[in-house]
Coordinates of C-alpha atoms and ligand atoms in Angstrom, one line a residue:
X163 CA 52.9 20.5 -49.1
X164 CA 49.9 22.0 -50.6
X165 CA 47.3 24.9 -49.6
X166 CA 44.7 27.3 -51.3
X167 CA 47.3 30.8 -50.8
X168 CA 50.6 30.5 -51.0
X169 CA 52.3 33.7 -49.0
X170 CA 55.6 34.7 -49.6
X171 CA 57.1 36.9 -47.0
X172 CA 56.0 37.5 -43.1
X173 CA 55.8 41.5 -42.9
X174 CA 52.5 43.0 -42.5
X175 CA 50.9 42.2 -45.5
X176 CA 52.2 38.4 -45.7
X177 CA 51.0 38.2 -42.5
X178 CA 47.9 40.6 -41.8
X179 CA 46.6 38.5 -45.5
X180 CA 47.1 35.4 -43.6
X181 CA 45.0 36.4 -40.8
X182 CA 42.3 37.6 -42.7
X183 CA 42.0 34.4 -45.1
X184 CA 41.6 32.0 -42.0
X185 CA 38.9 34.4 -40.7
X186 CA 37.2 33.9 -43.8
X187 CA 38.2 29.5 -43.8
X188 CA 40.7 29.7 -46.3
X189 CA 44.1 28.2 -46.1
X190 CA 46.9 29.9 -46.2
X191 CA 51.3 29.0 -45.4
X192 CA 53.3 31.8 -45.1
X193 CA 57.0 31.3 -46.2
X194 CA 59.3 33.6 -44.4
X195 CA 63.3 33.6 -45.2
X196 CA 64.4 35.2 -41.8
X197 CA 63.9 33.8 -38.2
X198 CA 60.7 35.0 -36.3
X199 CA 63.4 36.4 -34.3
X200 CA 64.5 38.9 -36.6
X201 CA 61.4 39.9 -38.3
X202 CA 59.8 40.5 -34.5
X203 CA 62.6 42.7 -33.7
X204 CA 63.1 44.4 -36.8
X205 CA 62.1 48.2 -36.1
X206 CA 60.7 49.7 -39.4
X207 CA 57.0 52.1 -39.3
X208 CA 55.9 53.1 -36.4
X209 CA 52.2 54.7 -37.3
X210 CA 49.0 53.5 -37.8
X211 CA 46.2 55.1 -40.1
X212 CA 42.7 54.9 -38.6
X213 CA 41.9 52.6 -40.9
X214 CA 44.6 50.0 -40.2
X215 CA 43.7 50.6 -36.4
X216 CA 39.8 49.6 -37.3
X217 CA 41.3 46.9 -40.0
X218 CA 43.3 45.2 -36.6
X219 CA 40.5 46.0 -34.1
X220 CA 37.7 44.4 -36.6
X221 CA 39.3 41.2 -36.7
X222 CA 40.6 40.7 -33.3
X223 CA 44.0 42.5 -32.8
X224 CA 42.8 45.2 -31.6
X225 CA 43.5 44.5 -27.7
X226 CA 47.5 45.6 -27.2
X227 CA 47.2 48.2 -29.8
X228 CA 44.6 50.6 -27.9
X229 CA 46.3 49.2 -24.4
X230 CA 49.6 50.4 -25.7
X231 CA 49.2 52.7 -28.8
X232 CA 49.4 56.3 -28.2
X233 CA 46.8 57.8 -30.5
X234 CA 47.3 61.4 -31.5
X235 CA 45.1 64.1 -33.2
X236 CA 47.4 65.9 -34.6
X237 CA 51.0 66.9 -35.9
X238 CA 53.0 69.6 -35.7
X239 CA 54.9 71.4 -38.6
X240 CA 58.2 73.4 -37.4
X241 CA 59.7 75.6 -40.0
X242 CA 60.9 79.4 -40.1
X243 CA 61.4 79.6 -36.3
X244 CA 57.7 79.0 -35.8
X245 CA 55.7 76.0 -34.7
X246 CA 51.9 75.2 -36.2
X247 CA 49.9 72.2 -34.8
X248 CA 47.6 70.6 -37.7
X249 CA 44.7 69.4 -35.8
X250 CA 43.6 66.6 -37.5
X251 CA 41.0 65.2 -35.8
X252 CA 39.4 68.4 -35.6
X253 CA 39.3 68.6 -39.5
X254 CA 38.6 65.2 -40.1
X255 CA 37.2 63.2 -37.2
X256 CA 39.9 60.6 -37.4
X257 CA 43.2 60.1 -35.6
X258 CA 46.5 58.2 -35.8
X259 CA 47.7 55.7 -33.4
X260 CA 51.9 55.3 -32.8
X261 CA 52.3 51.9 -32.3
X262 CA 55.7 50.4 -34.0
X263 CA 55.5 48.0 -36.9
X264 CA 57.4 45.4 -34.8
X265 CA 54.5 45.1 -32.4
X266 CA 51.8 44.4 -35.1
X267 CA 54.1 41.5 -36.6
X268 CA 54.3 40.1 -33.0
X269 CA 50.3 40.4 -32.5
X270 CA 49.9 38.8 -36.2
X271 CA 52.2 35.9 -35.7
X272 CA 51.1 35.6 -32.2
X273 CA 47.1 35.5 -33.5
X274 CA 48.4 33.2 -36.5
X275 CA 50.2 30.6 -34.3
X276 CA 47.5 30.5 -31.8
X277 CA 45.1 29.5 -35.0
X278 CA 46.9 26.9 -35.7
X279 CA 48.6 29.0 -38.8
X280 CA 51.3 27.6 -40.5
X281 CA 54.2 30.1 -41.1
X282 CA 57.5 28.6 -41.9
X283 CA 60.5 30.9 -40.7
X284 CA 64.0 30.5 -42.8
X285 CA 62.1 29.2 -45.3
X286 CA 64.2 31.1 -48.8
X287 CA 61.8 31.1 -51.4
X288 CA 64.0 30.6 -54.3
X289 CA 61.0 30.9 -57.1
X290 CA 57.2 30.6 -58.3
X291 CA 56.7 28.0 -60.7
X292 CA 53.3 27.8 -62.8
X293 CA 51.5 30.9 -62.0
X294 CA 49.5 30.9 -65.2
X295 CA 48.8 27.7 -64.4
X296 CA 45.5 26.1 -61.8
X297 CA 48.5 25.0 -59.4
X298 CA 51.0 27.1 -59.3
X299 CA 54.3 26.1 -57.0
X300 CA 56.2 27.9 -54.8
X301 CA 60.0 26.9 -54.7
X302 CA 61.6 27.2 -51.7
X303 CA 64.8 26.2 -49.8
X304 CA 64.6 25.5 -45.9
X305 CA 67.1 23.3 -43.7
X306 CA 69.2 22.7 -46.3
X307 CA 66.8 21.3 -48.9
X308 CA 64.7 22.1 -51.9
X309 CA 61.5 22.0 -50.9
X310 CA 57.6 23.1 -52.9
X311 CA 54.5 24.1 -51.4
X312 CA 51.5 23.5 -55.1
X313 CA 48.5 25.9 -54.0
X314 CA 45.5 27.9 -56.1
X315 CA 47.3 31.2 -55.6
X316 CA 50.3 32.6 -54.6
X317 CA 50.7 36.4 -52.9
X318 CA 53.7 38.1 -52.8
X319 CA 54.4 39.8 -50.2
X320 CA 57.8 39.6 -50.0
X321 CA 59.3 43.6 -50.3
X322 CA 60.9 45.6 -52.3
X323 CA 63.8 42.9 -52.1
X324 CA 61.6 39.5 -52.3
X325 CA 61.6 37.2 -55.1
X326 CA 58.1 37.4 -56.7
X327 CA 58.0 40.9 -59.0
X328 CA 60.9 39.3 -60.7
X329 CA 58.2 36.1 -61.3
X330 CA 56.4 37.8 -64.1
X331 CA 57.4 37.2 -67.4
X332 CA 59.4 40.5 -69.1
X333 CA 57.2 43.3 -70.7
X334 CA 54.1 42.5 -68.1
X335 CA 54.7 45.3 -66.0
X336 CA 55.2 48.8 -65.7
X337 CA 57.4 50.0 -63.5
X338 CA 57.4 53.9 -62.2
X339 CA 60.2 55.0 -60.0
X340 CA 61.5 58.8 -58.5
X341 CA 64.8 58.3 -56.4
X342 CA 65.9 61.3 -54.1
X343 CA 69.1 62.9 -53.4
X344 CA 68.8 61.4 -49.8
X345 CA 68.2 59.2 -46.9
X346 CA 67.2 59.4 -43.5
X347 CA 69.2 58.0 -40.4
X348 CA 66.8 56.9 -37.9
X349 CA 67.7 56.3 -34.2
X350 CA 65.7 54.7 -31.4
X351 CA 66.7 55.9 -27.8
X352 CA 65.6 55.4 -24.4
X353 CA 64.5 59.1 -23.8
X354 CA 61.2 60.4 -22.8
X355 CA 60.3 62.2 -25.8
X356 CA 59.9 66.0 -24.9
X357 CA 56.8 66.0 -27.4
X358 CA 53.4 65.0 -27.8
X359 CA 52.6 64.0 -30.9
X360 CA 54.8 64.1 -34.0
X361 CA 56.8 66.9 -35.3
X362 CA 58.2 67.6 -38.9
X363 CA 60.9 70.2 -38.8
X364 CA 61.5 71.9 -41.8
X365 CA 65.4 73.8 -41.7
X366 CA 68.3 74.9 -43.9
X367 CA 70.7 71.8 -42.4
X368 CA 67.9 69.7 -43.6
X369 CA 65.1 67.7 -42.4
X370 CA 64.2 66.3 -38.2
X371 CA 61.4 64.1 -37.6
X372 CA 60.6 63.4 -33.7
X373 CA 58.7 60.7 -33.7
X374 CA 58.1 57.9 -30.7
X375 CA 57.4 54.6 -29.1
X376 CA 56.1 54.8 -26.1
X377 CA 56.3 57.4 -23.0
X378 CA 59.9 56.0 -22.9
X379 CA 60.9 55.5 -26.1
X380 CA 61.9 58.1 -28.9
X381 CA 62.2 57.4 -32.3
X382 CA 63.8 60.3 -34.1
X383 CA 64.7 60.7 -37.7
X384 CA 67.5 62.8 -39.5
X385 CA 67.7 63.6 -43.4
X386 CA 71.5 62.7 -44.4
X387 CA 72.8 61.9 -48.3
X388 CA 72.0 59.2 -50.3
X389 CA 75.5 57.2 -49.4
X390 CA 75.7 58.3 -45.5
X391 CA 78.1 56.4 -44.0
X392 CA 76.5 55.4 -40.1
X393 CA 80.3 55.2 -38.8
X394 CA 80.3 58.5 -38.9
X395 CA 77.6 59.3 -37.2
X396 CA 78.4 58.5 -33.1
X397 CA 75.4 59.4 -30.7
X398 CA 76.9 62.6 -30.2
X399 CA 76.9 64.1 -33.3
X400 CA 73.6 62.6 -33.6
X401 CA 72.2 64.2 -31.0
X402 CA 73.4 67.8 -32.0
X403 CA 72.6 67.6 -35.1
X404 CA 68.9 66.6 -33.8
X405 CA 69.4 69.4 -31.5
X406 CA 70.4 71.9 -34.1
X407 CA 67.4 71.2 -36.2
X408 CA 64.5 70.5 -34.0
X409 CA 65.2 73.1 -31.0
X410 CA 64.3 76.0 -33.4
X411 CA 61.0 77.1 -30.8
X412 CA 62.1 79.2 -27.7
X413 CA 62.5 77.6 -24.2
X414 CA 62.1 73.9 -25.9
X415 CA 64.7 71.6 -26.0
X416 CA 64.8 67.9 -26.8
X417 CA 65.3 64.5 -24.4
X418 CA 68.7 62.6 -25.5
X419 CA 69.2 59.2 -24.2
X420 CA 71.2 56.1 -25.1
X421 CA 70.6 55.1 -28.6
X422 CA 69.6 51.6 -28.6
X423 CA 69.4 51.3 -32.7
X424 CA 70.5 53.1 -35.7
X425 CA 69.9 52.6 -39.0
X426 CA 69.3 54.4 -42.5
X427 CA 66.7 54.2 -45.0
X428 CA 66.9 55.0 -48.7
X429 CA 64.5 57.3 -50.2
X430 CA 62.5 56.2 -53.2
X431 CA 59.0 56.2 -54.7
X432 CA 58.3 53.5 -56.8
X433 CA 55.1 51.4 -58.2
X434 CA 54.4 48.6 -60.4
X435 CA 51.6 48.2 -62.5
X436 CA 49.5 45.6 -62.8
X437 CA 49.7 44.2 -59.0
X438 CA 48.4 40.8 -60.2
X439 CA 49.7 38.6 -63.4
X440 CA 47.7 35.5 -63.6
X441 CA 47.3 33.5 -59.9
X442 CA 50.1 35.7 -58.7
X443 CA 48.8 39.0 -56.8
X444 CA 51.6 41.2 -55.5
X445 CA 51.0 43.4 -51.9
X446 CA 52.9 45.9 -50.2
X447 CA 56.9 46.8 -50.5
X448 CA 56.8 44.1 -53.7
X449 CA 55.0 46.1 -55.4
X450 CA 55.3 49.8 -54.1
X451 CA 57.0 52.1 -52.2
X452 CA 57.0 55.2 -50.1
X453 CA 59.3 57.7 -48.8
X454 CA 58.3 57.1 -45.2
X455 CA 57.4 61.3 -44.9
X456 CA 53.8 60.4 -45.2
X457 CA 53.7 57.4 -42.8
X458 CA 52.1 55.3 -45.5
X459 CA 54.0 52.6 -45.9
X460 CA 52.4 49.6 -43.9
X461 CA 49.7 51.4 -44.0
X462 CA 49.4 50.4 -47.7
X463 CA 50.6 47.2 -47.7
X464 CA 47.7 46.1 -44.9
X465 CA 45.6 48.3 -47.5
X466 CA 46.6 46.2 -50.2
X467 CA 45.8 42.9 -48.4
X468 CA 42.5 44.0 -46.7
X469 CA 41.6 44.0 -50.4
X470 CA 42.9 40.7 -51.6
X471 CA 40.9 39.4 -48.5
X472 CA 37.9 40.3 -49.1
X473 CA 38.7 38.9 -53.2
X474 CA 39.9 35.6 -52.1
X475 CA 37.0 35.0 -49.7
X476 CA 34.6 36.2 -52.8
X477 CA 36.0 33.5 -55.0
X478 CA 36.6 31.0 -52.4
X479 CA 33.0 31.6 -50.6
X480 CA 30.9 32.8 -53.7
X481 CA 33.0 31.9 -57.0
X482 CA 32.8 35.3 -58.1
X483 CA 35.8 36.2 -59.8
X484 CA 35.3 40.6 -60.1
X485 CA 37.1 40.9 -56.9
X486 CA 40.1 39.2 -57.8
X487 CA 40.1 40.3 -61.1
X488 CA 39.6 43.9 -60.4
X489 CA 42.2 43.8 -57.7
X490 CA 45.2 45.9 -59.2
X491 CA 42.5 48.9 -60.5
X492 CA 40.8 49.2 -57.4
X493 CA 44.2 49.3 -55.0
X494 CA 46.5 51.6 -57.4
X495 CA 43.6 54.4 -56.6
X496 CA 44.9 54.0 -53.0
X497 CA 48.3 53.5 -54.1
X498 CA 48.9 56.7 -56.1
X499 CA 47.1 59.1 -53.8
X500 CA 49.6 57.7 -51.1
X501 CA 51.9 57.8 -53.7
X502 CA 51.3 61.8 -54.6
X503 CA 51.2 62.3 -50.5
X504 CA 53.8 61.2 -49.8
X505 CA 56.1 62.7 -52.6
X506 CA 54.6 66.4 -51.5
X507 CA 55.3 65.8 -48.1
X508 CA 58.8 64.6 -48.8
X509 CA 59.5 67.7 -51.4
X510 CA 57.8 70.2 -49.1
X511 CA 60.1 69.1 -45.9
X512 CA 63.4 67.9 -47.3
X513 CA 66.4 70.5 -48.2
X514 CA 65.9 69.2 -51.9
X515 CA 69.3 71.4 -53.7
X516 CA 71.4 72.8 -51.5
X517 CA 72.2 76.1 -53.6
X518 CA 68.6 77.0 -54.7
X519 CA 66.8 79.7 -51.9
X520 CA 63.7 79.9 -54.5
X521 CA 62.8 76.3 -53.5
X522 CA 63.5 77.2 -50.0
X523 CA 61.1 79.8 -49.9
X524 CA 58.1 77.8 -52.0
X525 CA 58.7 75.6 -49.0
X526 CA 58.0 77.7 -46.4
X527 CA 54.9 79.3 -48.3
X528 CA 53.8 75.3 -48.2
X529 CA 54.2 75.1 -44.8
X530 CA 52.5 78.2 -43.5
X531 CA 49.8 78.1 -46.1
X532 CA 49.0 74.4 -44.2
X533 CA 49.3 75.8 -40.9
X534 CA 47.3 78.9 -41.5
X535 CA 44.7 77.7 -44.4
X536 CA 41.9 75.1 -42.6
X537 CA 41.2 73.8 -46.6
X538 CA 45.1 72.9 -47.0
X539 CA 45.3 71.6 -43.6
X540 CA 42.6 69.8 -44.1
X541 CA 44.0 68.1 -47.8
X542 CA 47.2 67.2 -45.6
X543 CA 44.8 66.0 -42.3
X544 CA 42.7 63.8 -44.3
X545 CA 46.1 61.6 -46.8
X546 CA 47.7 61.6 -43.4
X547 CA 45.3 60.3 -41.6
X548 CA 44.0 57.9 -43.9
X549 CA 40.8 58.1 -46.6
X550 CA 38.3 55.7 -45.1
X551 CA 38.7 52.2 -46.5
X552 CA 35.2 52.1 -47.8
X553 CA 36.3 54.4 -50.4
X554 CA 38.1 51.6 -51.8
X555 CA 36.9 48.7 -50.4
X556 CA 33.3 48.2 -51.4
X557 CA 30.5 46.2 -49.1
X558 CA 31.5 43.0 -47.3
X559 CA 31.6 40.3 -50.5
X560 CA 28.5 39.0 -49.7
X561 CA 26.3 42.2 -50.4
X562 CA 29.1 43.6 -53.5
X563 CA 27.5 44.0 -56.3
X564 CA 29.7 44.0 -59.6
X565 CA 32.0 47.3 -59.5
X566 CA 30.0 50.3 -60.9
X567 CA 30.7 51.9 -64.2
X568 CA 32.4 54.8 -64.3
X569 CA 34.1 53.8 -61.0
X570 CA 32.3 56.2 -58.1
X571 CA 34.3 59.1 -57.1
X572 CA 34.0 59.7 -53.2
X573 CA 36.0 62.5 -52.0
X574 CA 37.7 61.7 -49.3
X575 CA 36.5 63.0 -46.3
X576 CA 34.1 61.2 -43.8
X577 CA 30.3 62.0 -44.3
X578 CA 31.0 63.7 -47.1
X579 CA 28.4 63.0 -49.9
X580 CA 25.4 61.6 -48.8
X581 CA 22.9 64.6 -48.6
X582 CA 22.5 64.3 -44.6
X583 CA 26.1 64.6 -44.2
X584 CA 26.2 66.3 -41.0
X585 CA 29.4 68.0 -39.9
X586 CA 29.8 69.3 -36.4
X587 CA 30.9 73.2 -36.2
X588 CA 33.3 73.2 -33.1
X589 CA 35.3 76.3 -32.4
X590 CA 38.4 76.1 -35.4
X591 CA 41.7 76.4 -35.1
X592 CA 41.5 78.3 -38.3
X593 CA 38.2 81.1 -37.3
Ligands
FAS147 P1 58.2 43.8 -45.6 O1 59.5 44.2 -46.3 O2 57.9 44.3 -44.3 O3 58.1 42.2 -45.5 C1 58.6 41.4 -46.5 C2 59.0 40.1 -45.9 O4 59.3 39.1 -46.9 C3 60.3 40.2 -45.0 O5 60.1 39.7 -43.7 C4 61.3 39.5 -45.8 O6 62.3 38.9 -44.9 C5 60.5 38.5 -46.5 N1 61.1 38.0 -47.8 C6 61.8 38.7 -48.7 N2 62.3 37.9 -49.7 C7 61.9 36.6 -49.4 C8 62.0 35.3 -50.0 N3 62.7 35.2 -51.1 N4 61.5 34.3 -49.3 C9 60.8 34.4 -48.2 N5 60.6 35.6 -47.6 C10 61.1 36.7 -48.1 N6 57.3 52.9 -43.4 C11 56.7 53.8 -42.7 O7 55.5 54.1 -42.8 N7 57.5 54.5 -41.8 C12 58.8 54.3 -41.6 O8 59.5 54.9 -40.8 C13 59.4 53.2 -42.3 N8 60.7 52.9 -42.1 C14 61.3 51.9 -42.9 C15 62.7 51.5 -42.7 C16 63.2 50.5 -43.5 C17 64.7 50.1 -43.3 C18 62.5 49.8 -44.5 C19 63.1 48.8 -45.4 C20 61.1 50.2 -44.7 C21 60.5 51.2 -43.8 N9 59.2 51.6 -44.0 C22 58.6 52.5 -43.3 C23 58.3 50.9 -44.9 C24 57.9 49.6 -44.2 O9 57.3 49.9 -43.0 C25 57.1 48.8 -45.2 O10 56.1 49.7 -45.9 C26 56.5 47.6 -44.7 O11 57.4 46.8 -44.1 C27 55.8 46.9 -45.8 O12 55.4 45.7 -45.4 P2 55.5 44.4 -46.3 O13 54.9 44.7 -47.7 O14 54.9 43.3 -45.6 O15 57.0 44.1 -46.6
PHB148 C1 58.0 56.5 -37.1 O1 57.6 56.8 -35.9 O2 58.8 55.6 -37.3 C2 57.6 57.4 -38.2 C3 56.6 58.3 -38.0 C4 56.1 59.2 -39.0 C5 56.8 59.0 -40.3 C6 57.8 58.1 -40.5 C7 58.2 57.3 -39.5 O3 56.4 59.8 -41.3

């Protein structure tokens, strides 16, 4: 078999690059090891920066996402006995939508299939052959035989597990790694949740997220140790230990339900550098991770492949080759800054050593200096919401010019910059 981008893995980026490659008339087969099945049903991420929302709306999956996301303006912090919402729309003019990772595989494969895609499911890719080579070849094993798929490029988007990072030859890459002393155990339960929008809970037992679905479906998040074993968690202890952590405000109290899935995640951060090594370009878990405090990791990988889009439709549509080439600098600025988010949120939220009250208290001066300072609410408002993608993007390829020298600097924050940046003074939460 033989195609122009060869796409290892059907997660959001394997899939979301896809999509956007035969938007722009390039070929593309996505190899998947698992069924459709599984990956449709696996339950992973569950929000959506604005610019992912715009990303899926701008090329034509937007419909079921703003029929059944649930976008929220803000977060709320809970630490100390007290409760501080961080308006972020208000701060920043952009908003999060809720709307799980499972549901934006189903409207890409869905969208792909109707196109006429090709994405083989069970398809094992064993190994990439050629890649400093004009045809490289992806190796891969499906109904019991070996089987090759010879294309221009190959993308791996495979995870943190997948098969292409280990492609590059030894000594190409850099790798940068933090691991943290623990985990979280996540649960999905058929309970209303008895919140709005999402709340971080900062206490001495350890960390609560209460996160959600829909208006019927919680998702709810527990810190536990690095080797947790899940047997010994039954709903019930589950549930009070929820309940001992999150129900810290008077006259609140959480919605239990049956849990319909548990599972737990590890904690790491972790990068490789360069994201590219010849006609190989790596996207998403293959090539770094999160600790999911921040929310950013799809969010990056459909970052990563928005990018590699808009490369491969340079080269293919215009031969320019500064896209592709610049691929690795220009996402690691998006990378790290999600990176550096989403370490402080972890550190600031997570009982980090259980015998040190010093780092207990630098906590909670964190956490009330971002409920009560609108200039630290407003750092936090603007990484969790997501820096605006033409930050790091650049024009549509056909009006790019070559990347600028020294690289341009934009904070980020919308309409900041331009000299008739207007901002709107509304009544703030933080007169
Ligand atoms: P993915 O891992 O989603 O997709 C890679 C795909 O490649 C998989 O389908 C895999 O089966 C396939 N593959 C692997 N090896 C292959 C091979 N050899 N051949 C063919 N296919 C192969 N992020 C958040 O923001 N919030 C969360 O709460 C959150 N929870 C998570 C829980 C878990 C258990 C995990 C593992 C991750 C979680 N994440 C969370 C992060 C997650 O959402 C990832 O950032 C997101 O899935 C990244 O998407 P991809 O890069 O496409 O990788
Ligand atoms: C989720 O709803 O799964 C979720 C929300 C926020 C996070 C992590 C996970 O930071």
């Amino acid at each position: 078999m033989r195609t122009q981008v060869g796409i290892v893995g059907a997660g959001p980026a394997g899939l979301m690059l896809s999509h956007l490659l035969h938007r722009h008339g390039i070929d593309s087969v996505v190899l998947e090891s698992r069924s459709r099945d599984h990956v449709e049903h696996r339950v992973r991420a569950g929000v959506l920066e604005q610019g992912s929302v715009d990303l899926l709306c701008r090329t034509g999956l937007g419909e079921r996402l703003l029929r059944e996301g649930l976008r929220h303006e803000g977060i709320e912090l809970r630490f100390a006995g007290e409760s501080h919402r961080v308006p972020m729309t208000e701060l920043t003019g952009r908003a999060i939508t809720v709307y799980g990772q499972q549901e934006v595989v189903k409207d890409l494969i869905a969208a792909r299939l109707a196109a006429g895609g090709t994405i083989l499911f069970e398809a094992d890719v064993v190994r990439l052959d050629g890649l400093d080579s004009s045809s490289p070849v992806v190796r891969y094993r499906r109904d019991g035989r070996e089987e090759e798929l010879r294309c221009d490029f190959v993308a791996g988007c495979d995870g943190f597990h997948g098969v292409s990072r280990g492609a590059v030859p030894e000594g190409v890459l850099t790798s940068y790694e933090r691991a943290y002393p623990f985990a979280w155990l996540g649960v999905l339960a058929a309970a209303a949740p008895a919140v709005q929008e999402l709340v971080y809970a900062h206490h001495d037992r350890g960390f609560a997220l209460y996160s959600m679905r829909s208006p019927e479906i919680s998702r709810l998040y527990l810190q536990v140790a690095p080797d947790e074993d899940l047997a010994a968690w039954p709903d019930a202890r589950i549930w009070a230990e929820l309940r001992a952590r999150l129900e810290t405000v008077p006259g609140w109290s959480l919605t239990e339900g049956p849990v319909l899935e548990k599972s737990l995640t590890p904690m790491r951060s972790f990068v490789v550098e360069p994201m590219q090594w010849e006609r190989l370009f790596l996207a998403g878990d293959a090539v770094h991770i999160v600790p999911p405090t921040g929310a950013k990791g799809m969010n990056l990988a459909l970052a990563d492949v928005a990018l590699l889009g808009d490369a491969f439709a340079a080269w293919y549509g215009h031969g320019r080759t500064d896209l592709l080439a610049g691929y690795s600098t220009t996402a690691l600025r998006r990378v790290w800054r999600a990176q550096h988010f989403s370490w402080w949120m972890t550190s600031m939220l997570h009982r980090l050593a259980h015998d040190d009250p010093y780092e207990a208290k630098l906590q909670t001066a964190t956490l009330r200096y971002a409920a009560t300072s609108r200039a630290y609410a407003t750092s936090l408002a603007e990484n969790y919401v997501g820096c605006p993608r033409s930050d790091h993007l650049g024009p549509a390829p056909a009006e790019a010019q070559p990347p600028t020298w020294p690289p341009r600097d934009t904070p980020c924050r919308p309409g900041a910059g331009g000299s008739d940046a207007t901002t709107t003074q509304r009544r703030s939460t933080y007169s």
